[in-house]
Amino acid sequence: MSNTLTKSELIDQVSGAADISKAAAGRAIDALLDNIKGALADGQKVELRGFGSFERVETAARTGRNPKTGEPVEIPAGSRVKFKAGKDLK
């Protein structure tokens, strides 16, 4: 047994727990993920009470190091998604 829960395994579990078809569970999960991605792209914070919150944060440009050669490398500014676990998940 793997330590990773894949999307298809999650669909199987949701389908069984909610007593709906696998196709309907897949559409529901896809819709949830698409809405979370869309909200983050629009700069909104996504909060799922008890589970956690997702937030897009901007990162500043910085100088890093190439681990193989030790040479300095410029890392451009960008954005990333930060997740903070909620009380029930902790």
PDB file of N, CA and C in Angstrom:
ATOM      1  N   MET A   1       0.838  -1.187   0.000  1.00  0.00           N
ATOM      2  CA  MET A   1       0.000   0.000   0.000  1.00  0.00           C
ATOM      3  C   MET A   1       0.880   1.247   0.000  1.00  0.00           C
ATOM      4  N   SER A   2       0.540   2.181  -0.843  1.00  0.00           N
ATOM      5  CA  SER A   2       1.316   3.402  -0.996  1.00  0.00           C
ATOM      6  C   SER A   2       0.939   4.438   0.063  1.00  0.00           C
ATOM      7  N   ASN A   3       1.854   5.343   0.346  1.00  0.00           N
ATOM      8  CA  ASN A   3       1.584   6.436   1.279  1.00  0.00           C
ATOM      9  C   ASN A   3       0.955   7.626   0.584  1.00  0.00           C
ATOM     10  N   THR A   4       0.645   7.490  -0.701  1.00  0.00           N
ATOM     11  CA  THR A   4       0.084   8.582  -1.475  1.00  0.00           C
ATOM     12  C   THR A   4      -1.355   8.272  -1.864  1.00  0.00           C
ATOM     13  N   LEU A   5      -2.254   9.209  -1.631  1.00  0.00           N
ATOM     14  CA  LEU A   5      -3.641   9.086  -2.053  1.00  0.00           C
ATOM     15  C   LEU A   5      -3.769   9.798  -3.391  1.00  0.00           C
ATOM     16  N   THR A   6      -4.041   9.052  -4.453  1.00  0.00           N
ATOM     17  CA  THR A   6      -4.151   9.654  -5.781  1.00  0.00           C
ATOM     18  C   THR A   6      -5.548  10.234  -5.988  1.00  0.00           C
ATOM     19  N   LYS A   7      -5.675  11.024  -7.032  1.00  0.00           N
ATOM     20  CA  LYS A   7      -6.968  11.639  -7.327  1.00  0.00           C
ATOM     21  C   LYS A   7      -8.019  10.563  -7.611  1.00  0.00           C
ATOM     22  N   SER A   8      -7.648   9.525  -8.352  1.00  0.00           N
ATOM     23  CA  SER A   8      -8.623   8.471  -8.658  1.00  0.00           C
ATOM     24  C   SER A   8      -9.040   7.724  -7.393  1.00  0.00           C
ATOM     25  N   GLU A   9      -8.112   7.506  -6.460  1.00  0.00           N
ATOM     26  CA  GLU A   9      -8.472   6.869  -5.191  1.00  0.00           C
ATOM     27  C   GLU A   9      -9.382   7.777  -4.368  1.00  0.00           C
ATOM     28  N   LEU A  10      -9.121   9.083  -4.405  1.00  0.00           N
ATOM     29  CA  LEU A  10      -9.975  10.036  -3.704  1.00  0.00           C
ATOM     30  C   LEU A  10     -11.376  10.024  -4.305  1.00  0.00           C
ATOM     31  N   ILE A  11     -11.466   9.974  -5.627  1.00  0.00           N
ATOM     32  CA  ILE A  11     -12.773   9.901  -6.288  1.00  0.00           C
ATOM     33  C   ILE A  11     -13.517   8.647  -5.845  1.00  0.00           C
ATOM     34  N   ASP A  12     -12.817   7.508  -5.785  1.00  0.00           N
ATOM     35  CA  ASP A  12     -13.439   6.260  -5.327  1.00  0.00           C
ATOM     36  C   ASP A  12     -13.977   6.407  -3.907  1.00  0.00           C
ATOM     37  N   GLN A  13     -13.196   7.019  -3.018  1.00  0.00           N
ATOM     38  CA  GLN A  13     -13.612   7.178  -1.623  1.00  0.00           C
ATOM     39  C   GLN A  13     -14.803   8.120  -1.484  1.00  0.00           C
ATOM     40  N   VAL A  14     -14.768   9.241  -2.223  1.00  0.00           N
ATOM     41  CA  VAL A  14     -15.878  10.201  -2.170  1.00  0.00           C
ATOM     42  C   VAL A  14     -17.137   9.564  -2.741  1.00  0.00           C
ATOM     43  N   SER A  15     -16.982   8.827  -3.815  1.00  0.00           N
ATOM     44  CA  SER A  15     -18.111   8.145  -4.437  1.00  0.00           C
ATOM     45  C   SER A  15     -18.789   7.196  -3.457  1.00  0.00           C
ATOM     46  N   GLY A  16     -17.985   6.418  -2.740  1.00  0.00           N
ATOM     47  CA  GLY A  16     -18.545   5.483  -1.765  1.00  0.00           C
ATOM     48  C   GLY A  16     -19.148   6.180  -0.563  1.00  0.00           C
ATOM     49  N   ALA A  17     -18.475   7.195  -0.054  1.00  0.00           N
ATOM     50  CA  ALA A  17     -18.956   7.895   1.146  1.00  0.00           C
ATOM     51  C   ALA A  17     -20.234   8.679   0.883  1.00  0.00           C
ATOM     52  N   ALA A  18     -20.343   9.267  -0.309  1.00  0.00           N
ATOM     53  CA  ALA A  18     -21.508  10.096  -0.621  1.00  0.00           C
ATOM     54  C   ALA A  18     -22.590   9.317  -1.372  1.00  0.00           C
ATOM     55  N   ASP A  19     -22.321   8.050  -1.661  1.00  0.00           N
ATOM     56  CA  ASP A  19     -23.262   7.197  -2.396  1.00  0.00           C
ATOM     57  C   ASP A  19     -23.670   7.838  -3.724  1.00  0.00           C
ATOM     58  N   ILE A  20     -22.657   8.279  -4.472  1.00  0.00           N
ATOM     59  CA  ILE A  20     -22.880   8.839  -5.802  1.00  0.00           C
ATOM     60  C   ILE A  20     -21.960   8.115  -6.783  1.00  0.00           C
ATOM     61  N   SER A  21     -22.196   8.318  -8.073  1.00  0.00           N
ATOM     62  CA  SER A  21     -21.373   7.648  -9.075  1.00  0.00           C
ATOM     63  C   SER A  21     -19.956   8.211  -9.067  1.00  0.00           C
ATOM     64  N   LYS A  22     -19.037   7.421  -9.582  1.00  0.00           N
ATOM     65  CA  LYS A  22     -17.648   7.882  -9.671  1.00  0.00           C
ATOM     66  C   LYS A  22     -17.536   9.087 -10.592  1.00  0.00           C
ATOM     67  N   ALA A  23     -18.343   9.120 -11.653  1.00  0.00           N
ATOM     68  CA  ALA A  23     -18.327  10.251 -12.585  1.00  0.00           C
ATOM     69  C   ALA A  23     -18.767  11.533 -11.874  1.00  0.00           C
ATOM     70  N   ALA A  24     -19.831  11.436 -11.067  1.00  0.00           N
ATOM     71  CA  ALA A  24     -20.324  12.606 -10.338  1.00  0.00           C
ATOM     72  C   ALA A  24     -19.307  13.054  -9.293  1.00  0.00           C
ATOM     73  N   ALA A  25     -18.679  12.103  -8.616  1.00  0.00           N
ATOM     74  CA  ALA A  25     -17.664  12.448  -7.621  1.00  0.00           C
ATOM     75  C   ALA A  25     -16.468  13.118  -8.300  1.00  0.00           C
ATOM     76  N   GLY A  26     -16.076  12.620  -9.464  1.00  0.00           N
ATOM     77  CA  GLY A  26     -14.973  13.225 -10.210  1.00  0.00           C
ATOM     78  C   GLY A  26     -15.288  14.647 -10.632  1.00  0.00           C
ATOM     79  N   ARG A  27     -16.516  14.871 -11.099  1.00  0.00           N
ATOM     80  CA  ARG A  27     -16.917  16.229 -11.494  1.00  0.00           C
ATOM     81  C   ARG A  27     -16.939  17.156 -10.285  1.00  0.00           C
ATOM     82  N   ALA A  28     -17.403  16.657  -9.139  1.00  0.00           N
ATOM     83  CA  ALA A  28     -17.464  17.484  -7.927  1.00  0.00           C
ATOM     84  C   ALA A  28     -16.054  17.862  -7.466  1.00  0.00           C
ATOM     85  N   ILE A  29     -15.149  16.913  -7.472  1.00  0.00           N
ATOM     86  CA  ILE A  29     -13.771  17.203  -7.055  1.00  0.00           C
ATOM     87  C   ILE A  29     -13.108  18.157  -8.036  1.00  0.00           C
ATOM     88  N   ASP A  30     -13.312  17.942  -9.341  1.00  0.00           N
ATOM     89  CA  ASP A  30     -12.753  18.853 -10.351  1.00  0.00           C
ATOM     90  C   ASP A  30     -13.298  20.268 -10.170  1.00  0.00           C
ATOM     91  N   ALA A  31     -14.615  20.379  -9.897  1.00  0.00           N
ATOM     92  CA  ALA A  31     -15.223  21.699  -9.696  1.00  0.00           C
ATOM     93  C   ALA A  31     -14.634  22.374  -8.457  1.00  0.00           C
ATOM     94  N   LEU A  32     -14.451  21.620  -7.380  1.00  0.00           N
ATOM     95  CA  LEU A  32     -13.863  22.173  -6.156  1.00  0.00           C
ATOM     96  C   LEU A  32     -12.458  22.699  -6.423  1.00  0.00           C
ATOM     97  N   LEU A  33     -11.630  21.886  -7.065  1.00  0.00           N
ATOM     98  CA  LEU A  33     -10.250  22.293  -7.333  1.00  0.00           C
ATOM     99  C   LEU A  33     -10.191  23.486  -8.292  1.00  0.00           C
ATOM    100  N   ASP A  34     -11.043  23.492  -9.308  1.00  0.00           N
ATOM    101  CA  ASP A  34     -11.071  24.620 -10.249  1.00  0.00           C
ATOM    102  C   ASP A  34     -11.463  25.911  -9.557  1.00  0.00           C
ATOM    103  N   ASN A  35     -12.444  25.826  -8.638  1.00  0.00           N
ATOM    104  CA  ASN A  35     -12.868  27.024  -7.912  1.00  0.00           C
ATOM    105  C   ASN A  35     -11.791  27.516  -6.959  1.00  0.00           C
ATOM    106  N   ILE A  36     -11.066  26.616  -6.317  1.00  0.00           N
ATOM    107  CA  ILE A  36      -9.963  27.024  -5.440  1.00  0.00           C
ATOM    108  C   ILE A  36      -8.876  27.692  -6.262  1.00  0.00           C
ATOM    109  N   LYS A  37      -8.504  27.080  -7.397  1.00  0.00           N
ATOM    110  CA  LYS A  37      -7.473  27.678  -8.262  1.00  0.00           C
ATOM    111  C   LYS A  37      -7.898  29.047  -8.773  1.00  0.00           C
ATOM    112  N   GLY A  38      -9.159  29.172  -9.174  1.00  0.00           N
ATOM    113  CA  GLY A  38      -9.658  30.456  -9.677  1.00  0.00           C
ATOM    114  C   GLY A  38      -9.633  31.545  -8.618  1.00  0.00           C
ATOM    115  N   ALA A  39     -10.046  31.192  -7.406  1.00  0.00           N
ATOM    116  CA  ALA A  39     -10.043  32.170  -6.313  1.00  0.00           C
ATOM    117  C   ALA A  39      -8.622  32.608  -5.989  1.00  0.00           C
ATOM    118  N   LEU A  40      -7.678  31.668  -5.947  1.00  0.00           N
ATOM    119  CA  LEU A  40      -6.290  32.016  -5.671  1.00  0.00           C
ATOM    120  C   LEU A  40      -5.708  32.885  -6.783  1.00  0.00           C
ATOM    121  N   ALA A  41      -6.058  32.582  -8.029  1.00  0.00           N
ATOM    122  CA  ALA A  41      -5.580  33.388  -9.157  1.00  0.00           C
ATOM    123  C   ALA A  41      -6.110  34.812  -9.080  1.00  0.00           C
ATOM    124  N   ASP A  42      -7.315  34.985  -8.516  1.00  0.00           N
ATOM    125  CA  ASP A  42      -7.909  36.320  -8.356  1.00  0.00           C
ATOM    126  C   ASP A  42      -7.415  37.031  -7.103  1.00  0.00           C
ATOM    127  N   GLY A  43      -6.523  36.392  -6.352  1.00  0.00           N
ATOM    128  CA  GLY A  43      -5.972  37.020  -5.159  1.00  0.00           C
ATOM    129  C   GLY A  43      -6.798  36.806  -3.904  1.00  0.00           C
ATOM    130  N   GLN A  44      -7.794  35.934  -3.956  1.00  0.00           N
ATOM    131  CA  GLN A  44      -8.625  35.677  -2.789  1.00  0.00           C
ATOM    132  C   GLN A  44      -7.987  34.605  -1.913  1.00  0.00           C
ATOM    133  N   LYS A  45      -8.310  34.648  -0.636  1.00  0.00           N
ATOM    134  CA  LYS A  45      -7.905  33.611   0.307  1.00  0.00           C
ATOM    135  C   LYS A  45      -9.037  32.596   0.379  1.00  0.00           C
ATOM    136  N   VAL A  46      -8.710  31.319   0.373  1.00  0.00           N
ATOM    137  CA  VAL A  46      -9.718  30.264   0.444  1.00  0.00           C
ATOM    138  C   VAL A  46      -9.634  29.625   1.827  1.00  0.00           C
ATOM    139  N   GLU A  47     -10.731  29.696   2.571  1.00  0.00           N
ATOM    140  CA  GLU A  47     -10.751  29.171   3.936  1.00  0.00           C
ATOM    141  C   GLU A  47     -11.794  28.072   4.042  1.00  0.00           C
ATOM    142  N   LEU A  48     -11.349  26.885   4.440  1.00  0.00           N
ATOM    143  CA  LEU A  48     -12.236  25.752   4.678  1.00  0.00           C
ATOM    144  C   LEU A  48     -12.181  25.487   6.177  1.00  0.00           C
ATOM    145  N   ARG A  49     -13.160  25.998   6.896  1.00  0.00           N
ATOM    146  CA  ARG A  49     -13.156  25.944   8.366  1.00  0.00           C
ATOM    147  C   ARG A  49     -12.891  24.534   8.862  1.00  0.00           C
ATOM    148  N   GLY A  50     -11.972  24.418   9.791  1.00  0.00           N
ATOM    149  CA  GLY A  50     -11.612  23.144  10.365  1.00  0.00           C
ATOM    150  C   GLY A  50     -10.525  22.419   9.582  1.00  0.00           C
ATOM    151  N   PHE A  51     -10.489  22.605   8.263  1.00  0.00           N
ATOM    152  CA  PHE A  51      -9.484  21.935   7.434  1.00  0.00           C
ATOM    153  C   PHE A  51      -8.240  22.795   7.282  1.00  0.00           C
ATOM    154  N   GLY A  52      -8.419  24.026   6.799  1.00  0.00           N
ATOM    155  CA  GLY A  52      -7.284  24.924   6.622  1.00  0.00           C
ATOM    156  C   GLY A  52      -7.593  26.024   5.630  1.00  0.00           C
ATOM    157  N   SER A  53      -6.567  26.825   5.335  1.00  0.00           N
ATOM    158  CA  SER A  53      -6.753  27.926   4.394  1.00  0.00           C
ATOM    159  C   SER A  53      -5.598  27.961   3.400  1.00  0.00           C
ATOM    160  N   PHE A  54      -5.930  28.388   2.193  1.00  0.00           N
ATOM    161  CA  PHE A  54      -4.971  28.546   1.111  1.00  0.00           C
ATOM    162  C   PHE A  54      -4.863  30.031   0.805  1.00  0.00           C
ATOM    163  N   GLU A  55      -3.649  30.499   0.582  1.00  0.00           N
ATOM    164  CA  GLU A  55      -3.444  31.912   0.283  1.00  0.00           C
ATOM    165  C   GLU A  55      -2.271  32.043  -0.677  1.00  0.00           C
ATOM    166  N   ARG A  56      -2.445  32.914  -1.670  1.00  0.00           N
ATOM    167  CA  ARG A  56      -1.372  33.188  -2.621  1.00  0.00           C
ATOM    168  C   ARG A  56      -0.499  34.297  -2.043  1.00  0.00           C
ATOM    169  N   VAL A  57       0.809  34.056  -1.998  1.00  0.00           N
ATOM    170  CA  VAL A  57       1.746  35.049  -1.478  1.00  0.00           C
ATOM    171  C   VAL A  57       2.816  35.328  -2.529  1.00  0.00           C
ATOM    172  N   GLU A  58       3.253  36.562  -2.566  1.00  0.00           N
ATOM    173  CA  GLU A  58       4.303  36.972  -3.504  1.00  0.00           C
ATOM    174  C   GLU A  58       5.667  36.744  -2.866  1.00  0.00           C
ATOM    175  N   THR A  59       6.612  36.270  -3.659  1.00  0.00           N
ATOM    176  CA  THR A  59       7.973  36.076  -3.172  1.00  0.00           C
ATOM    177  C   THR A  59       8.884  37.098  -3.843  1.00  0.00           C
ATOM    178  N   ALA A  60       9.838  37.611  -3.094  1.00  0.00           N
ATOM    179  CA  ALA A  60      10.774  38.611  -3.616  1.00  0.00           C
ATOM    180  C   ALA A  60      11.892  37.923  -4.391  1.00  0.00           C
ATOM    181  N   ALA A  61      12.501  38.673  -5.295  1.00  0.00           N
ATOM    182  CA  ALA A  61      13.675  38.162  -6.000  1.00  0.00           C
ATOM    183  C   ALA A  61      14.801  37.985  -4.979  1.00  0.00           C
ATOM    184  N   ARG A  62      15.603  36.966  -5.199  1.00  0.00           N
ATOM    185  CA  ARG A  62      16.687  36.721  -4.248  1.00  0.00           C
ATOM    186  C   ARG A  62      17.828  35.990  -4.952  1.00  0.00           C
ATOM    187  N   THR A  63      18.946  35.915  -4.270  1.00  0.00           N
ATOM    188  CA  THR A  63      20.097  35.199  -4.789  1.00  0.00           C
ATOM    189  C   THR A  63      20.189  33.854  -4.083  1.00  0.00           C
ATOM    190  N   GLY A  64      20.260  32.795  -4.889  1.00  0.00           N
ATOM    191  CA  GLY A  64      20.396  31.456  -4.342  1.00  0.00           C
ATOM    192  C   GLY A  64      21.744  30.881  -4.751  1.00  0.00           C
ATOM    193  N   ARG A  65      21.941  29.624  -4.486  1.00  0.00           N
ATOM    194  CA  ARG A  65      23.198  28.946  -4.841  1.00  0.00           C
ATOM    195  C   ARG A  65      22.876  27.689  -5.635  1.00  0.00           C
ATOM    196  N   ASN A  66      23.656  27.460  -6.686  1.00  0.00           N
ATOM    197  CA  ASN A  66      23.569  26.210  -7.427  1.00  0.00           C
ATOM    198  C   ASN A  66      24.175  25.133  -6.530  1.00  0.00           C
ATOM    199  N   PRO A  67      23.406  24.110  -6.145  1.00  0.00           N
ATOM    200  CA  PRO A  67      23.934  23.126  -5.208  1.00  0.00           C
ATOM    201  C   PRO A  67      25.091  22.299  -5.775  1.00  0.00           C
ATOM    202  N   LYS A  68      25.165  22.192  -7.075  1.00  0.00           N
ATOM    203  CA  LYS A  68      26.219  21.383  -7.695  1.00  0.00           C
ATOM    204  C   LYS A  68      27.540  22.139  -7.765  1.00  0.00           C
ATOM    205  N   THR A  69      27.465  23.428  -8.163  1.00  0.00           N
ATOM    206  CA  THR A  69      28.694  24.190  -8.367  1.00  0.00           C
ATOM    207  C   THR A  69      28.969  25.207  -7.268  1.00  0.00           C
ATOM    208  N   GLY A  70      27.941  25.564  -6.486  1.00  0.00           N
ATOM    209  CA  GLY A  70      28.105  26.574  -5.450  1.00  0.00           C
ATOM    210  C   GLY A  70      28.047  27.995  -5.988  1.00  0.00           C
ATOM    211  N   GLU A  71      27.834  28.153  -7.290  1.00  0.00           N
ATOM    212  CA  GLU A  71      27.769  29.482  -7.913  1.00  0.00           C
ATOM    213  C   GLU A  71      26.472  30.194  -7.528  1.00  0.00           C
ATOM    214  N   PRO A  72      26.509  31.515  -7.370  1.00  0.00           N
ATOM    215  CA  PRO A  72      25.278  32.267  -7.093  1.00  0.00           C
ATOM    216  C   PRO A  72      24.346  32.241  -8.310  1.00  0.00           C
ATOM    217  N   VAL A  73      23.052  32.139  -8.032  1.00  0.00           N
ATOM    218  CA  VAL A  73      22.026  32.120  -9.072  1.00  0.00           C
ATOM    219  C   VAL A  73      20.938  33.097  -8.669  1.00  0.00           C
ATOM    220  N   GLU A  74      20.519  33.946  -9.609  1.00  0.00           N
ATOM    221  CA  GLU A  74      19.430  34.889  -9.342  1.00  0.00           C
ATOM    222  C   GLU A  74      18.092  34.165  -9.489  1.00  0.00           C
ATOM    223  N   ILE A  75      17.267  34.224  -8.455  1.00  0.00           N
ATOM    224  CA  ILE A  75      15.942  33.625  -8.476  1.00  0.00           C
ATOM    225  C   ILE A  75      14.947  34.777  -8.612  1.00  0.00           C
ATOM    226  N   PRO A  76      14.145  34.771  -9.688  1.00  0.00           N
ATOM    227  CA  PRO A  76      13.236  35.893  -9.915  1.00  0.00           C
ATOM    228  C   PRO A  76      12.075  35.923  -8.909  1.00  0.00           C
ATOM    229  N   ALA A  77      11.449  37.093  -8.789  1.00  0.00           N
ATOM    230  CA  ALA A  77      10.264  37.232  -7.944  1.00  0.00           C
ATOM    231  C   ALA A  77       9.144  36.390  -8.547  1.00  0.00           C
ATOM    232  N   GLY A  78       8.236  35.968  -7.726  1.00  0.00           N
ATOM    233  CA  GLY A  78       7.122  35.158  -8.205  1.00  0.00           C
ATOM    234  C   GLY A  78       6.054  35.046  -7.151  1.00  0.00           C
ATOM    235  N   SER A  79       5.223  34.037  -7.286  1.00  0.00           N
ATOM    236  CA  SER A  79       4.178  33.809  -6.287  1.00  0.00           C
ATOM    237  C   SER A  79       4.112  32.317  -6.006  1.00  0.00           C
ATOM    238  N   ARG A  80       3.573  31.999  -4.846  1.00  0.00           N
ATOM    239  CA  ARG A  80       3.391  30.609  -4.448  1.00  0.00           C
ATOM    240  C   ARG A  80       2.121  30.535  -3.615  1.00  0.00           C
ATOM    241  N   VAL A  81       1.668  29.327  -3.364  1.00  0.00           N
ATOM    242  CA  VAL A  81       0.476  29.127  -2.546  1.00  0.00           C
ATOM    243  C   VAL A  81       0.914  28.624  -1.177  1.00  0.00           C
ATOM    244  N   LYS A  82       0.393  29.274  -0.158  1.00  0.00           N
ATOM    245  CA  LYS A  82       0.694  28.911   1.229  1.00  0.00           C
ATOM    246  C   LYS A  82      -0.544  28.229   1.811  1.00  0.00           C
ATOM    247  N   PHE A  83      -0.324  27.120   2.514  1.00  0.00           N
ATOM    248  CA  PHE A  83      -1.420  26.415   3.172  1.00  0.00           C
ATOM    249  C   PHE A  83      -1.189  26.429   4.672  1.00  0.00           C
ATOM    250  N   LYS A  84      -2.223  26.770   5.419  1.00  0.00           N
ATOM    251  CA  LYS A  84      -2.150  26.748   6.872  1.00  0.00           C
ATOM    252  C   LYS A  84      -3.227  25.786   7.367  1.00  0.00           C
ATOM    253  N   ALA A  85      -2.813  24.756   8.078  1.00  0.00           N
ATOM    254  CA  ALA A  85      -3.742  23.742   8.574  1.00  0.00           C
ATOM    255  C   ALA A  85      -4.687  24.318   9.626  1.00  0.00           C
ATOM    256  N   GLY A  86      -5.939  23.883   9.579  1.00  0.00           N
ATOM    257  CA  GLY A  86      -6.935  24.297  10.554  1.00  0.00           C
ATOM    258  C   GLY A  86      -6.870  23.433  11.807  1.00  0.00           C
ATOM    259  N   LYS A  87      -7.669  23.798  12.810  1.00  0.00           N
ATOM    260  CA  LYS A  87      -7.661  23.097  14.098  1.00  0.00           C
ATOM    261  C   LYS A  87      -7.990  21.610  13.965  1.00  0.00           C
ATOM    262  N   ASP A  88      -8.989  21.265  13.181  1.00  0.00           N
ATOM    263  CA  ASP A  88      -9.398  19.866  13.054  1.00  0.00           C
ATOM    264  C   ASP A  88      -8.346  19.026  12.332  1.00  0.00           C
ATOM    265  N   LEU A  89      -7.577  19.627  11.443  1.00  0.00           N
ATOM    266  CA  LEU A  89      -6.548  18.903  10.704  1.00  0.00           C
ATOM    267  C   LEU A  89      -5.301  18.695  11.546  1.00  0.00           C
ATOM    268  N   LYS A  90      -5.027  19.653  12.437  1.00  0.00           N
ATOM    269  CA  LYS A  90      -3.838  19.531  13.291  1.00  0.00           C
ATOM    270  C   LYS A  90      -4.041  18.372  14.214  1.00  0.00           C
TER     271      LYS A  90
END
